[in-house]
mmCIF file of C-alpha atoms in Angstrom:
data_model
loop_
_atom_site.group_PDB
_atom_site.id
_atom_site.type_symbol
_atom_site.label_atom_id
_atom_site.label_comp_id
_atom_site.label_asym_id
_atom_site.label_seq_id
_atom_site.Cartn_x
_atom_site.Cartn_y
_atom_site.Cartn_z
ATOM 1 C CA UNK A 33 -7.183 32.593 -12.706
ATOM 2 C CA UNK A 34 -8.494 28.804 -11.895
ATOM 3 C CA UNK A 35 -5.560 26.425 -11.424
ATOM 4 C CA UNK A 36 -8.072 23.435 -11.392
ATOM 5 C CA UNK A 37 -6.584 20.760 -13.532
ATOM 6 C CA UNK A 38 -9.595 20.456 -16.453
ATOM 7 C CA UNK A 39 -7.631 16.942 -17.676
ATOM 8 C CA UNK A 40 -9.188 15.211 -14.430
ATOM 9 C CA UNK A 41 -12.350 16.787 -15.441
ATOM 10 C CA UNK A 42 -12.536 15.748 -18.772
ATOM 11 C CA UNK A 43 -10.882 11.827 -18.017
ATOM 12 C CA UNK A 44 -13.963 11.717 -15.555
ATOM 13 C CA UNK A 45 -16.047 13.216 -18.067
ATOM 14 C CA UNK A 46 -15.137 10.338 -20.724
ATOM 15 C CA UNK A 47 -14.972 7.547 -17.963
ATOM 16 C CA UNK A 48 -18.358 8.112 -16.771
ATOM 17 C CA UNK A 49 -19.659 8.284 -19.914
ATOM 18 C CA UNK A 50 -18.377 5.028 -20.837
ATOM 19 C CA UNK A 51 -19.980 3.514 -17.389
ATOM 20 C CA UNK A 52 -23.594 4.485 -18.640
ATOM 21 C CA UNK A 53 -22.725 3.129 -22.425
ATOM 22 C CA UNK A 54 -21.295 -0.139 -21.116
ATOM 23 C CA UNK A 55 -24.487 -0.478 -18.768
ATOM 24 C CA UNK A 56 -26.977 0.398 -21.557
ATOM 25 C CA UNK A 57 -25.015 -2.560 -23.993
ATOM 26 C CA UNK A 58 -25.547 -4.786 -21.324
ATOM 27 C CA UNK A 59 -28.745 -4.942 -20.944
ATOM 28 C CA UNK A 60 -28.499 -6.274 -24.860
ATOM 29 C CA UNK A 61 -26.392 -9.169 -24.374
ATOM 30 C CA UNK A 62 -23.517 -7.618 -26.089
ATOM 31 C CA UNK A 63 -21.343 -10.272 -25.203
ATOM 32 C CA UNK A 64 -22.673 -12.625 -27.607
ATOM 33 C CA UNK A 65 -22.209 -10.597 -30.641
ATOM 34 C CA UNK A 66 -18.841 -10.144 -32.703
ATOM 35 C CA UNK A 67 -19.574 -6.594 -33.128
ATOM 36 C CA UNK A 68 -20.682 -5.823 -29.615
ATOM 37 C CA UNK A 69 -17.980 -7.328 -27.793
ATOM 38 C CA UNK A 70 -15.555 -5.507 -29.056
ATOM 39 C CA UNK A 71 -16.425 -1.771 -27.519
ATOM 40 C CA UNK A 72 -17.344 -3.981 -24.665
ATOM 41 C CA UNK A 73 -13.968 -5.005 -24.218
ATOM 42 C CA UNK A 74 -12.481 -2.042 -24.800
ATOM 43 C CA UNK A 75 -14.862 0.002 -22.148
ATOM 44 C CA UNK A 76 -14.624 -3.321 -19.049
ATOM 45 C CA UNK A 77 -10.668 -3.567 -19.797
ATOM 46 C CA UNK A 78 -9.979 -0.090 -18.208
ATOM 47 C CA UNK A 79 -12.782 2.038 -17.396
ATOM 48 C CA UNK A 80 -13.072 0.983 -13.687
ATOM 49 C CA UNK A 81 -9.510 0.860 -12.891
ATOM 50 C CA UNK A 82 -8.674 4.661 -14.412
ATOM 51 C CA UNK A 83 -11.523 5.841 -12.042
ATOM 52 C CA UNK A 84 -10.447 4.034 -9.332
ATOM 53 C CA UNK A 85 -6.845 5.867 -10.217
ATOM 54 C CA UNK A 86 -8.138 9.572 -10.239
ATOM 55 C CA UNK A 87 -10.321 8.598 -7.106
ATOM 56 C CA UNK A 88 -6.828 8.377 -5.712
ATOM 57 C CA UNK A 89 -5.529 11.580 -6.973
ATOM 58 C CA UNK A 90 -8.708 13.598 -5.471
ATOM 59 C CA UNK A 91 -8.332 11.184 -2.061
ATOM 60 C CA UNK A 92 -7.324 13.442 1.066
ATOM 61 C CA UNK A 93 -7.249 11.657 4.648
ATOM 62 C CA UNK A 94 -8.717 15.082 6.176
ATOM 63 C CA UNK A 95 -12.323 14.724 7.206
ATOM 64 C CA UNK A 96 -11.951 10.913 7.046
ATOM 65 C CA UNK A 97 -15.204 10.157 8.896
ATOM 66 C CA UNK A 98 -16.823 12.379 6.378
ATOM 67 C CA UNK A 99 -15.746 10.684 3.335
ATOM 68 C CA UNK A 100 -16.210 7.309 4.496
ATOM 69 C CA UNK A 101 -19.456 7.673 5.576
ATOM 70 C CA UNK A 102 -21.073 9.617 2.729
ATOM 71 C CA UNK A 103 -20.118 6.577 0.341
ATOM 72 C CA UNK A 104 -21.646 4.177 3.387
ATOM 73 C CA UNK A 105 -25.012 6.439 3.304
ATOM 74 C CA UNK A 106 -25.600 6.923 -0.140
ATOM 75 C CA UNK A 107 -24.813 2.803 -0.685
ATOM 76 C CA UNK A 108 -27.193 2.417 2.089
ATOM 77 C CA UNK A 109 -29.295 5.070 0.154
ATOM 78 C CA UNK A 110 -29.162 3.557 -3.581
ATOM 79 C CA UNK A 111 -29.443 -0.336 -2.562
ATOM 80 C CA UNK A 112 -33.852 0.098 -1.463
ATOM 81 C CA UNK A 113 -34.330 2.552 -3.873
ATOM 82 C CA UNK A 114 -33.171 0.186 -6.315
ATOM 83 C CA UNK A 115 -34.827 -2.977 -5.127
ATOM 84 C CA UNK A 116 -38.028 -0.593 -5.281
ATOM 85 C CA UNK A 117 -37.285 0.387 -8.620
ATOM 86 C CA UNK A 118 -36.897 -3.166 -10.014
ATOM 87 C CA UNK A 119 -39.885 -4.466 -8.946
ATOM 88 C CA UNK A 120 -41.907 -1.335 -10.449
ATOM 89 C CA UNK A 121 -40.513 -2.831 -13.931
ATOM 90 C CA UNK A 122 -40.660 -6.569 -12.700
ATOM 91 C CA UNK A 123 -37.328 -7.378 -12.836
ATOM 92 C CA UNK A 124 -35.632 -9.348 -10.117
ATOM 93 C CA UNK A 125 -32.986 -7.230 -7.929
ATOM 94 C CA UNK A 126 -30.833 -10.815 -7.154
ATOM 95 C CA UNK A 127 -30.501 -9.874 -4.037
ATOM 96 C CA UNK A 128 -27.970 -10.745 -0.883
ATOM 97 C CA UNK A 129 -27.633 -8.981 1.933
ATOM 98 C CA UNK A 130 -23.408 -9.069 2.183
ATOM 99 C CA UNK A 131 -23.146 -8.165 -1.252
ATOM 100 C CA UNK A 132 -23.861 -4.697 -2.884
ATOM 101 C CA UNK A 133 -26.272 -5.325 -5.622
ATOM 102 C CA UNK A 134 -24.722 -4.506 -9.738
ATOM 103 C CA UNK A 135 -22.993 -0.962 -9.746
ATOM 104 C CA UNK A 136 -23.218 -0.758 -6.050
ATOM 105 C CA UNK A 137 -20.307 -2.088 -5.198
ATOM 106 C CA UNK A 138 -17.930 0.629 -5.771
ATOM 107 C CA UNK A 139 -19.826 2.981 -3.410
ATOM 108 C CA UNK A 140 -18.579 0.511 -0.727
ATOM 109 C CA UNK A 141 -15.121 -0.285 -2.405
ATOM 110 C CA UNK A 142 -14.707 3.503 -2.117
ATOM 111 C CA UNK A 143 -15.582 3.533 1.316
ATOM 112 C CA UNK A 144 -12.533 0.551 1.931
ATOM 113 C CA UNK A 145 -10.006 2.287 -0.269
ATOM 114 C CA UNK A 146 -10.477 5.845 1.839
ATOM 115 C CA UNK A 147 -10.087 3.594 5.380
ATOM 116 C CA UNK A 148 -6.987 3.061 3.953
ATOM 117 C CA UNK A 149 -5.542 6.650 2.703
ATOM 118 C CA UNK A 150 -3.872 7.381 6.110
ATOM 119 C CA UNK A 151 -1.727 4.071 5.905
ATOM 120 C CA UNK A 152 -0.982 4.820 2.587
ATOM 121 C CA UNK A 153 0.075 8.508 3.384
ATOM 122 C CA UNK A 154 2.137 7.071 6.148
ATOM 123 C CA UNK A 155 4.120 4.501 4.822
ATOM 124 C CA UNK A 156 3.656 4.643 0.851
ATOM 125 C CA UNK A 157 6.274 2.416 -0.259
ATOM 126 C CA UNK A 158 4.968 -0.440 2.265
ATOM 127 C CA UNK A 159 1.182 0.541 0.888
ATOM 128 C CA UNK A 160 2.825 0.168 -2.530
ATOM 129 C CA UNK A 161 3.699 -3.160 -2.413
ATOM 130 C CA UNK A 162 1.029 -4.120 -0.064
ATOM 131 C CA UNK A 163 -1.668 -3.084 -2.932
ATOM 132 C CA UNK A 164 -0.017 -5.135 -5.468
ATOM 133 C CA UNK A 165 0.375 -7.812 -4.103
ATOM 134 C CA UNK A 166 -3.616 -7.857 -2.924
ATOM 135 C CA UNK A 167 -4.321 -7.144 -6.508
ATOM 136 C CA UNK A 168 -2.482 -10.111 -7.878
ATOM 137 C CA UNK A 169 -3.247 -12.461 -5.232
ATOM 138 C CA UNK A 170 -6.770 -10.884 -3.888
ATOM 139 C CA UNK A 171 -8.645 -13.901 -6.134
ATOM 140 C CA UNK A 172 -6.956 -16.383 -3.951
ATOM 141 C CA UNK A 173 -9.039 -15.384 -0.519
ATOM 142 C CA UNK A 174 -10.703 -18.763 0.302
ATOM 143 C CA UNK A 175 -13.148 -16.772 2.625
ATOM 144 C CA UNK A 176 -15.232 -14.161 0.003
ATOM 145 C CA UNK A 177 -15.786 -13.732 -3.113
ATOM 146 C CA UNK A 178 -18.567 -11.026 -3.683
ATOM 147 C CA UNK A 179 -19.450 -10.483 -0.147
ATOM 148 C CA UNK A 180 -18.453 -6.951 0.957
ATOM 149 C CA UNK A 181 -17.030 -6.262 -2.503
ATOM 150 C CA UNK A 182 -13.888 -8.155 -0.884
ATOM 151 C CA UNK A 183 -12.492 -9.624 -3.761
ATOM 152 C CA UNK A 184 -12.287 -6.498 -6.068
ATOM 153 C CA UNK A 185 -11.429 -3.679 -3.601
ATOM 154 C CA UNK A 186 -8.451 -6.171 -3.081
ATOM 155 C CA UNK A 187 -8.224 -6.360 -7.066
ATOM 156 C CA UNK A 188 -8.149 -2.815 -7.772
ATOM 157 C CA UNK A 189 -6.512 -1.238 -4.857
ATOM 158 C CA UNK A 190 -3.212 -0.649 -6.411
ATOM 159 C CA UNK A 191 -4.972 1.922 -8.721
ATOM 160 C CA UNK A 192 -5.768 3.847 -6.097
ATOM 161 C CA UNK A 193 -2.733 3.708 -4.518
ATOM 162 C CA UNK A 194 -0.871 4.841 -6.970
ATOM 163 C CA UNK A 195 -3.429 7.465 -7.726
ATOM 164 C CA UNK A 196 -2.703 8.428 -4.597
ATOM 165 C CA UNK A 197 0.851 8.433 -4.329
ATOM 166 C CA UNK A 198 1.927 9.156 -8.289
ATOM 167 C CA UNK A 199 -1.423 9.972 -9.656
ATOM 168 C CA UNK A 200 -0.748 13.735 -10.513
ATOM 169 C CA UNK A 201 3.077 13.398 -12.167
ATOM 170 C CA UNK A 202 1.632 11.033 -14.361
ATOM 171 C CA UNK A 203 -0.976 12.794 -14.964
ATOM 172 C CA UNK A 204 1.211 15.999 -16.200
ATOM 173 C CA UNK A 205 3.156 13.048 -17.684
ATOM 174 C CA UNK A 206 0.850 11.827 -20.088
ATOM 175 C CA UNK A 207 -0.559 15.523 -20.986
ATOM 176 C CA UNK A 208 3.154 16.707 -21.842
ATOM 177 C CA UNK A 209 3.948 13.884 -24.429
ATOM 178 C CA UNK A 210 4.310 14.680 -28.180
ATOM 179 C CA UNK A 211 1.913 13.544 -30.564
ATOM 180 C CA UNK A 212 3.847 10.406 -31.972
ATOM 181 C CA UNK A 213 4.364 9.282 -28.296
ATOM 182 C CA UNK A 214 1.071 9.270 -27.485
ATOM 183 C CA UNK A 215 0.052 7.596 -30.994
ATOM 184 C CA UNK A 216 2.849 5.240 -29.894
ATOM 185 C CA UNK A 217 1.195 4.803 -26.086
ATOM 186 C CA UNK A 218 -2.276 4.464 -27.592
ATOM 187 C CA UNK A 219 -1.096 1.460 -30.209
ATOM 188 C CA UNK A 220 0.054 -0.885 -27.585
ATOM 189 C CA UNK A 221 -2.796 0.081 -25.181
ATOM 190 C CA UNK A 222 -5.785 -0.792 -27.546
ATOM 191 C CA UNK A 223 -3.063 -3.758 -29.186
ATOM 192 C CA UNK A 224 -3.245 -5.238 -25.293
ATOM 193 C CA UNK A 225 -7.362 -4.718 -25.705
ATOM 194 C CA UNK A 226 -7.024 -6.155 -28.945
ATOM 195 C CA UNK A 227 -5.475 -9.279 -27.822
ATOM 196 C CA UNK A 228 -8.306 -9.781 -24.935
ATOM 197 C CA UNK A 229 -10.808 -9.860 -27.845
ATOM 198 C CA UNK A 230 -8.875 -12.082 -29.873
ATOM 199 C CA UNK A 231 -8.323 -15.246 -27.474
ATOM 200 C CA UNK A 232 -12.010 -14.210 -26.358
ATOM 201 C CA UNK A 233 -11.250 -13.794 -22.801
ATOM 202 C CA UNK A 234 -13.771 -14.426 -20.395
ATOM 203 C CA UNK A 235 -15.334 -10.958 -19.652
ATOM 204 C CA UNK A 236 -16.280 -11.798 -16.218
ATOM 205 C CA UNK A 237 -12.314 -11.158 -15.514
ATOM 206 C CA UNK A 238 -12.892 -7.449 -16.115
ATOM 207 C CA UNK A 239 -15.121 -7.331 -13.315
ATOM 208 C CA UNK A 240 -12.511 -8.270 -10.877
ATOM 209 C CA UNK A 241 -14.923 -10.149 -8.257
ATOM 210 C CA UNK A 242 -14.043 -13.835 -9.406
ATOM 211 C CA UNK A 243 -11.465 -16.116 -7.521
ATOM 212 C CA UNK A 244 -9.201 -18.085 -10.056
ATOM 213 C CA UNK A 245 -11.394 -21.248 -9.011
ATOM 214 C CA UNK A 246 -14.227 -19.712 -10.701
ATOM 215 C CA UNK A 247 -12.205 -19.359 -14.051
ATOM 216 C CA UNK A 248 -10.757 -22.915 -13.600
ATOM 217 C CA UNK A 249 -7.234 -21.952 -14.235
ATOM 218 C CA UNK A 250 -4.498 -22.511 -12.304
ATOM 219 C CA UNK A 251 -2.907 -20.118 -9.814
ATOM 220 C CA UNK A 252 0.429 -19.027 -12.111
ATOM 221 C CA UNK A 253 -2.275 -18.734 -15.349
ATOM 222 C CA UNK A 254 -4.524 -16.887 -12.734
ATOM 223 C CA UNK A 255 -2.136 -14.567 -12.147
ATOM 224 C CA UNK A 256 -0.650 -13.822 -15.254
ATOM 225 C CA UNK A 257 -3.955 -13.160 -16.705
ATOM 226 C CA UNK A 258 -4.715 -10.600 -14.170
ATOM 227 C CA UNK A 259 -1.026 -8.870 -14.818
ATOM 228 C CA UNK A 260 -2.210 -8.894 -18.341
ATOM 229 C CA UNK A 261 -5.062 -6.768 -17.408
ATOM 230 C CA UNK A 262 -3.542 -4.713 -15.217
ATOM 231 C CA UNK A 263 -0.893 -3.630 -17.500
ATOM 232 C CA UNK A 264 -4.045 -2.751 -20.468
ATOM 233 C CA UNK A 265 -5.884 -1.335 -17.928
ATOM 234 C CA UNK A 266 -3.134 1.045 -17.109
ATOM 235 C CA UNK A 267 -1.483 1.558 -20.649
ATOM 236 C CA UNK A 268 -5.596 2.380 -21.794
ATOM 237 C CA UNK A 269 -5.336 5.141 -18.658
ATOM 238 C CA UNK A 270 -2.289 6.876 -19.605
ATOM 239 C CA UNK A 271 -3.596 6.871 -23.055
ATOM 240 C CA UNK A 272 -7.197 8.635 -22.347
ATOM 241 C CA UNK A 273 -4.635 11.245 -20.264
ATOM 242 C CA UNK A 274 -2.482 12.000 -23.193
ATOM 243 C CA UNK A 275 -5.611 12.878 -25.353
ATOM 244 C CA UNK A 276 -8.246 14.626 -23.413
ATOM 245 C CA UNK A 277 -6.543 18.233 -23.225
ATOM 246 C CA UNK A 278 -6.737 20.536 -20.192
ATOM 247 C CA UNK A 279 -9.621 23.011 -20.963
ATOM 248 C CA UNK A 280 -13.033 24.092 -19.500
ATOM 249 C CA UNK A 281 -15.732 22.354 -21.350
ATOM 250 C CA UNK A 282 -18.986 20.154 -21.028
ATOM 251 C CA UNK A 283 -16.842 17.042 -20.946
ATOM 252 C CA UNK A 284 -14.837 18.482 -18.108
ATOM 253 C CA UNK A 285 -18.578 19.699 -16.404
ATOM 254 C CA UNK A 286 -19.765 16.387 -16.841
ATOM 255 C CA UNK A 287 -16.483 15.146 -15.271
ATOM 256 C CA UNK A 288 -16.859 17.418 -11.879
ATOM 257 C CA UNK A 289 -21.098 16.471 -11.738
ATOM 258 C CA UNK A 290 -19.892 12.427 -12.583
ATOM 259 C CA UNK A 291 -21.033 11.768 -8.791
ATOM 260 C CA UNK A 292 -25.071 12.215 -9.615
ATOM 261 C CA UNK A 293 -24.389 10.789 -13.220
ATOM 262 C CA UNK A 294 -22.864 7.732 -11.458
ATOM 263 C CA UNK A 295 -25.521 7.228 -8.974
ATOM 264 C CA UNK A 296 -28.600 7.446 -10.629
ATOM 265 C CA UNK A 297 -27.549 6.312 -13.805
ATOM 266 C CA UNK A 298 -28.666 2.683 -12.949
ATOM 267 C CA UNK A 299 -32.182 3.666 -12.346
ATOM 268 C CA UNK A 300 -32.245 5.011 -16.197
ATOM 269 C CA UNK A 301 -30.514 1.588 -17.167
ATOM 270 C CA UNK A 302 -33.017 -0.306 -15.335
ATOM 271 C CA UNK A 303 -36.222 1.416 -16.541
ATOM 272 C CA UNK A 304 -34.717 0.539 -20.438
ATOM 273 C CA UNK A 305 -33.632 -2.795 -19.800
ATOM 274 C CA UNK A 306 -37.158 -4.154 -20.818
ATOM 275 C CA UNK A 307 -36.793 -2.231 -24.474
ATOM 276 C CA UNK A 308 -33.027 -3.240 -25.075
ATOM 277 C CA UNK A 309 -33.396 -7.259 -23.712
ATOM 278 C CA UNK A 310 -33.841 -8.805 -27.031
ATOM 279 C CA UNK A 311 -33.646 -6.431 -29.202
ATOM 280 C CA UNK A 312 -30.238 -7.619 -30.045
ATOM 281 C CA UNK A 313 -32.069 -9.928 -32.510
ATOM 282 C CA UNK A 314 -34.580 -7.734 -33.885
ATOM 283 C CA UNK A 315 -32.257 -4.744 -34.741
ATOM 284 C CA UNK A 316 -28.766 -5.759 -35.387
ATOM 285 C CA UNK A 317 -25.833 -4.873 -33.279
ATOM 286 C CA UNK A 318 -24.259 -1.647 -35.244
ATOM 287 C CA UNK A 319 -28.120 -0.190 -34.893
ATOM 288 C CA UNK A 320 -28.158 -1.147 -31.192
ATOM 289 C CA UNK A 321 -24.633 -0.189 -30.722
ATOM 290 C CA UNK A 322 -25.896 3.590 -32.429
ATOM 291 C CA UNK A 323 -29.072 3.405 -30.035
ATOM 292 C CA UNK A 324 -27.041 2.678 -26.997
ATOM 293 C CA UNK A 325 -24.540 5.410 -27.927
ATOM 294 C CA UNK A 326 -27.276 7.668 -27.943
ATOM 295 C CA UNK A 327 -29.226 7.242 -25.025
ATOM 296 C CA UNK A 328 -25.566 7.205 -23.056
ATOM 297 C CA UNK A 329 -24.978 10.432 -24.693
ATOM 298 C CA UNK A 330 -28.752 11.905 -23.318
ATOM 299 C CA UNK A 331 -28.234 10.420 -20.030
ATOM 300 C CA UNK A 332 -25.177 11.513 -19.311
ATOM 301 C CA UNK A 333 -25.646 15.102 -20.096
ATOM 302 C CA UNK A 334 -29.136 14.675 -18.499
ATOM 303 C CA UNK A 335 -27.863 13.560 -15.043
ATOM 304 C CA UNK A 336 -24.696 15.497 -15.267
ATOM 305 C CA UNK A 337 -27.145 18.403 -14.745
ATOM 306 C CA UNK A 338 -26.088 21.018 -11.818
ATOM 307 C CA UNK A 339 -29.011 21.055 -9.313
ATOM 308 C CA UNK A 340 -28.886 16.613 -9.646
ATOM 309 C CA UNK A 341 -25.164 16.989 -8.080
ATOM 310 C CA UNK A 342 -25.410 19.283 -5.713
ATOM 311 C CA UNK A 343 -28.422 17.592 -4.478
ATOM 312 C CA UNK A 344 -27.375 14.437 -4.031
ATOM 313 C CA UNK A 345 -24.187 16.214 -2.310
ATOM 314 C CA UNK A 346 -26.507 17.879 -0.115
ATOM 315 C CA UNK A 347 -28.274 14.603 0.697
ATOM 316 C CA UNK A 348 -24.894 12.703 1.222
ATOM 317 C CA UNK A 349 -23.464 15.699 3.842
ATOM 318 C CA UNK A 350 -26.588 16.145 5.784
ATOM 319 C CA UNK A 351 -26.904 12.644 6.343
ATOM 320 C CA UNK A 352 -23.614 11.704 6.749
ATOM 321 C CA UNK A 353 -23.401 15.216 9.452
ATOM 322 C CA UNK A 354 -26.571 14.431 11.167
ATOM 323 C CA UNK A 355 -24.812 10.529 11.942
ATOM 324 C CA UNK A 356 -21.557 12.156 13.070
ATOM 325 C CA UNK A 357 -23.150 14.608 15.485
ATOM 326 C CA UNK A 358 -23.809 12.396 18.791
ATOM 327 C CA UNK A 359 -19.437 11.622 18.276
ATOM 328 C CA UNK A 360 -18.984 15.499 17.757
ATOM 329 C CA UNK A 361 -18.018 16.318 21.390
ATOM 330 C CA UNK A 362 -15.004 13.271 21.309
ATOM 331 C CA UNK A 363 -14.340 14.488 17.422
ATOM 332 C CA UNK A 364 -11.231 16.123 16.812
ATOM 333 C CA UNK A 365 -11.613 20.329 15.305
ATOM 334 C CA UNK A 366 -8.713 21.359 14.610
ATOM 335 C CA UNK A 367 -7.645 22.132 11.161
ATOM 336 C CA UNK A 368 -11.064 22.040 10.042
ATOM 337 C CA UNK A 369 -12.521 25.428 8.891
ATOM 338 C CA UNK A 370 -16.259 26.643 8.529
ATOM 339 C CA UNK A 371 -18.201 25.885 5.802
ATOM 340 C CA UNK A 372 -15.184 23.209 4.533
ATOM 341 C CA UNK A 373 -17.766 20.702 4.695
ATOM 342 C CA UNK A 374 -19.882 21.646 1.991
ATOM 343 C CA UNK A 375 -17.158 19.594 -0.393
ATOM 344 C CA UNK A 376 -16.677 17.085 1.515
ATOM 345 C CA UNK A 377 -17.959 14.341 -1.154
ATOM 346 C CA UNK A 378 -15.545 15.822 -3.763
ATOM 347 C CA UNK A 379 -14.233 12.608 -4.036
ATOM 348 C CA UNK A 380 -17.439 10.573 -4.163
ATOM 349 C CA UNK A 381 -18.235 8.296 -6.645
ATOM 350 C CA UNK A 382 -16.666 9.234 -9.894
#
């Protein structure tokens, strides 16, 4: 009998789901609609962090060469594919060479968050504190802001550590509450949402990448926001655990394939951004909002499609072996059993 833990699957399944919908309503101008903005803000205040938090349940420190290189080569992979793609539809790709272009960003994110799972393994309370503080004060670097994806792997890195560390007891946590505790846990996580769409925060603090200079607030109101967010992000992750239920199903198949939905999910975005720019005015936003929830909904289960992942795993180990080869005489062996390779991007992208 599988032990495999189908509430990871189907939280992935959900989350990456809600990656391709919030893309798609983007390309809309969502945020300048009543209507729109509010699945908007519900998707941007959580999504990213509960991803980043299971990426730290699945993160392992064996094969750490591996890891961090297949997120490096399929970055390196996505970024002139992309450019190439843009100009096929005329749009302009925006781009700088020190900073990963739109959705990019967490393929290199991943790559800083995994440099970091042996530290983390070693001394977890001192990679505890470390990540928090980073995430509070990580908008305060005077040296980056997007470049490298600085700014949010600094913002978001105490989801993954405590992924890492306590990622599976609350996971079992939040699937073994009773109905009225997870009504109860749901309330004040969509009531924190709720309160974001109210004051109309600035979305741009969802995205993490933005010093407090940028906002022009002042470091205490700086920080308190981004507490704020950090405790809806996490009270809207506990929530989605509580209710997605641990069974096999297409949610929790999407879930395990969310590494090819993740990746080429942009290119589909892209390629419809000419139809949905605008269209905002022409249609309405509950009609755009039902076209959008659609075309996620086809995408999704289109690029969630078996032979798509393991493809684009194949690509990602090949390369990323065929790099590592000239080191493999100085590499270390041990441990490391034939054929244990063919996972090794099980915590890719998700």
């Amino acid at each position: 009998m599988s032990t495999r833990n189908h509430r990871l699957d189907r939280a992935k399944g959900i989350l990456i789901f809600t990656v391709v919908l919030g893309h798609l309503l983007a390309r809309a101008a969502p945020w300048d609609s009543d209507v729109l903005r509010a699945p908007m803000y519900l998707i941007y205040s959580f999504h990213m962090p509960a991803f980043i938090f299971l990426a730290g349940i699945t993160a392992k420190s064996n094969r750490l060469p591996e890891r961090i290189l297949s997120f490096l080569v399929l970055l390196a992979t996505v970024l002139p594919l992309m450019w190439g793609w843009l100009w096929v539809f005329d749009l302009s790709p925006d781009f700088a060479f020190l900073t990963p272009f739109w959705y990019s960003w967490f393929l290199l994110a991943m790559a800083w968050w995994m440099v970091t799972v042996p530290f983390i393994e070693r001394f977890p309370r001192a990679a505890l504190v470390t990540s928090v503080m980073t995430g509070i004060f990580g908008a305060l670097l005077p040296a980056f802001d997007n470049e490298l994806s600085a700014v949010r792997t600094l913002v978001f890195w105490p989801f993954f550590v405590i992924g890492k560390l306590y990622g599976q007891r609350l996971l079992d946590w939040a699937g073994g509450l009773t109905v009225w505790r997870r009504i109860i846990l749901t309330v004040a996580a969509v009531s924190v949402t709720g309160y974001f769409y109210v004051i109309k925060l600035d979305n741009d603090w969802f995205y993490g990448n933005h010093k407090f200079v940028h906002f022009d607030v002042s470091v205490p109101e700086g920080v308190g926001i981004r507490l704020i967010l950090d405790l809806g992000a996490s009270l809207m992750t506990l929530a989605l655990l509580a209710w997605v239920g641990n069974r096999e199903s297409l949610l929790a198949t999407v879930g395990r394939h969310s590494l090819s939905v993740y990746v080429l999910h942009g290119f589909v975005v892209r390629a419809l951004e000419p139809v949905l720019a605008g269209s905002l005015e022409v249609y309405g936003p509950l009609v755009i909002l039902g076209i959008c929830v659609v075309l996620a909904v086809l995408a999704t289960w289109l690029l969630a499609w078996g032979p798509f992942d393991r493809a684009l795993r194949w690509y990602a180990r090949t390369v990323t072996e065929l790099l590592l080869r000239p080191f493999a005489p100085v590499r270390p062996t041990k441990g490391v059993s034939p054929g244990h390779g063919a996972r090794n991007t099980g915590d890719a992208p998700r």
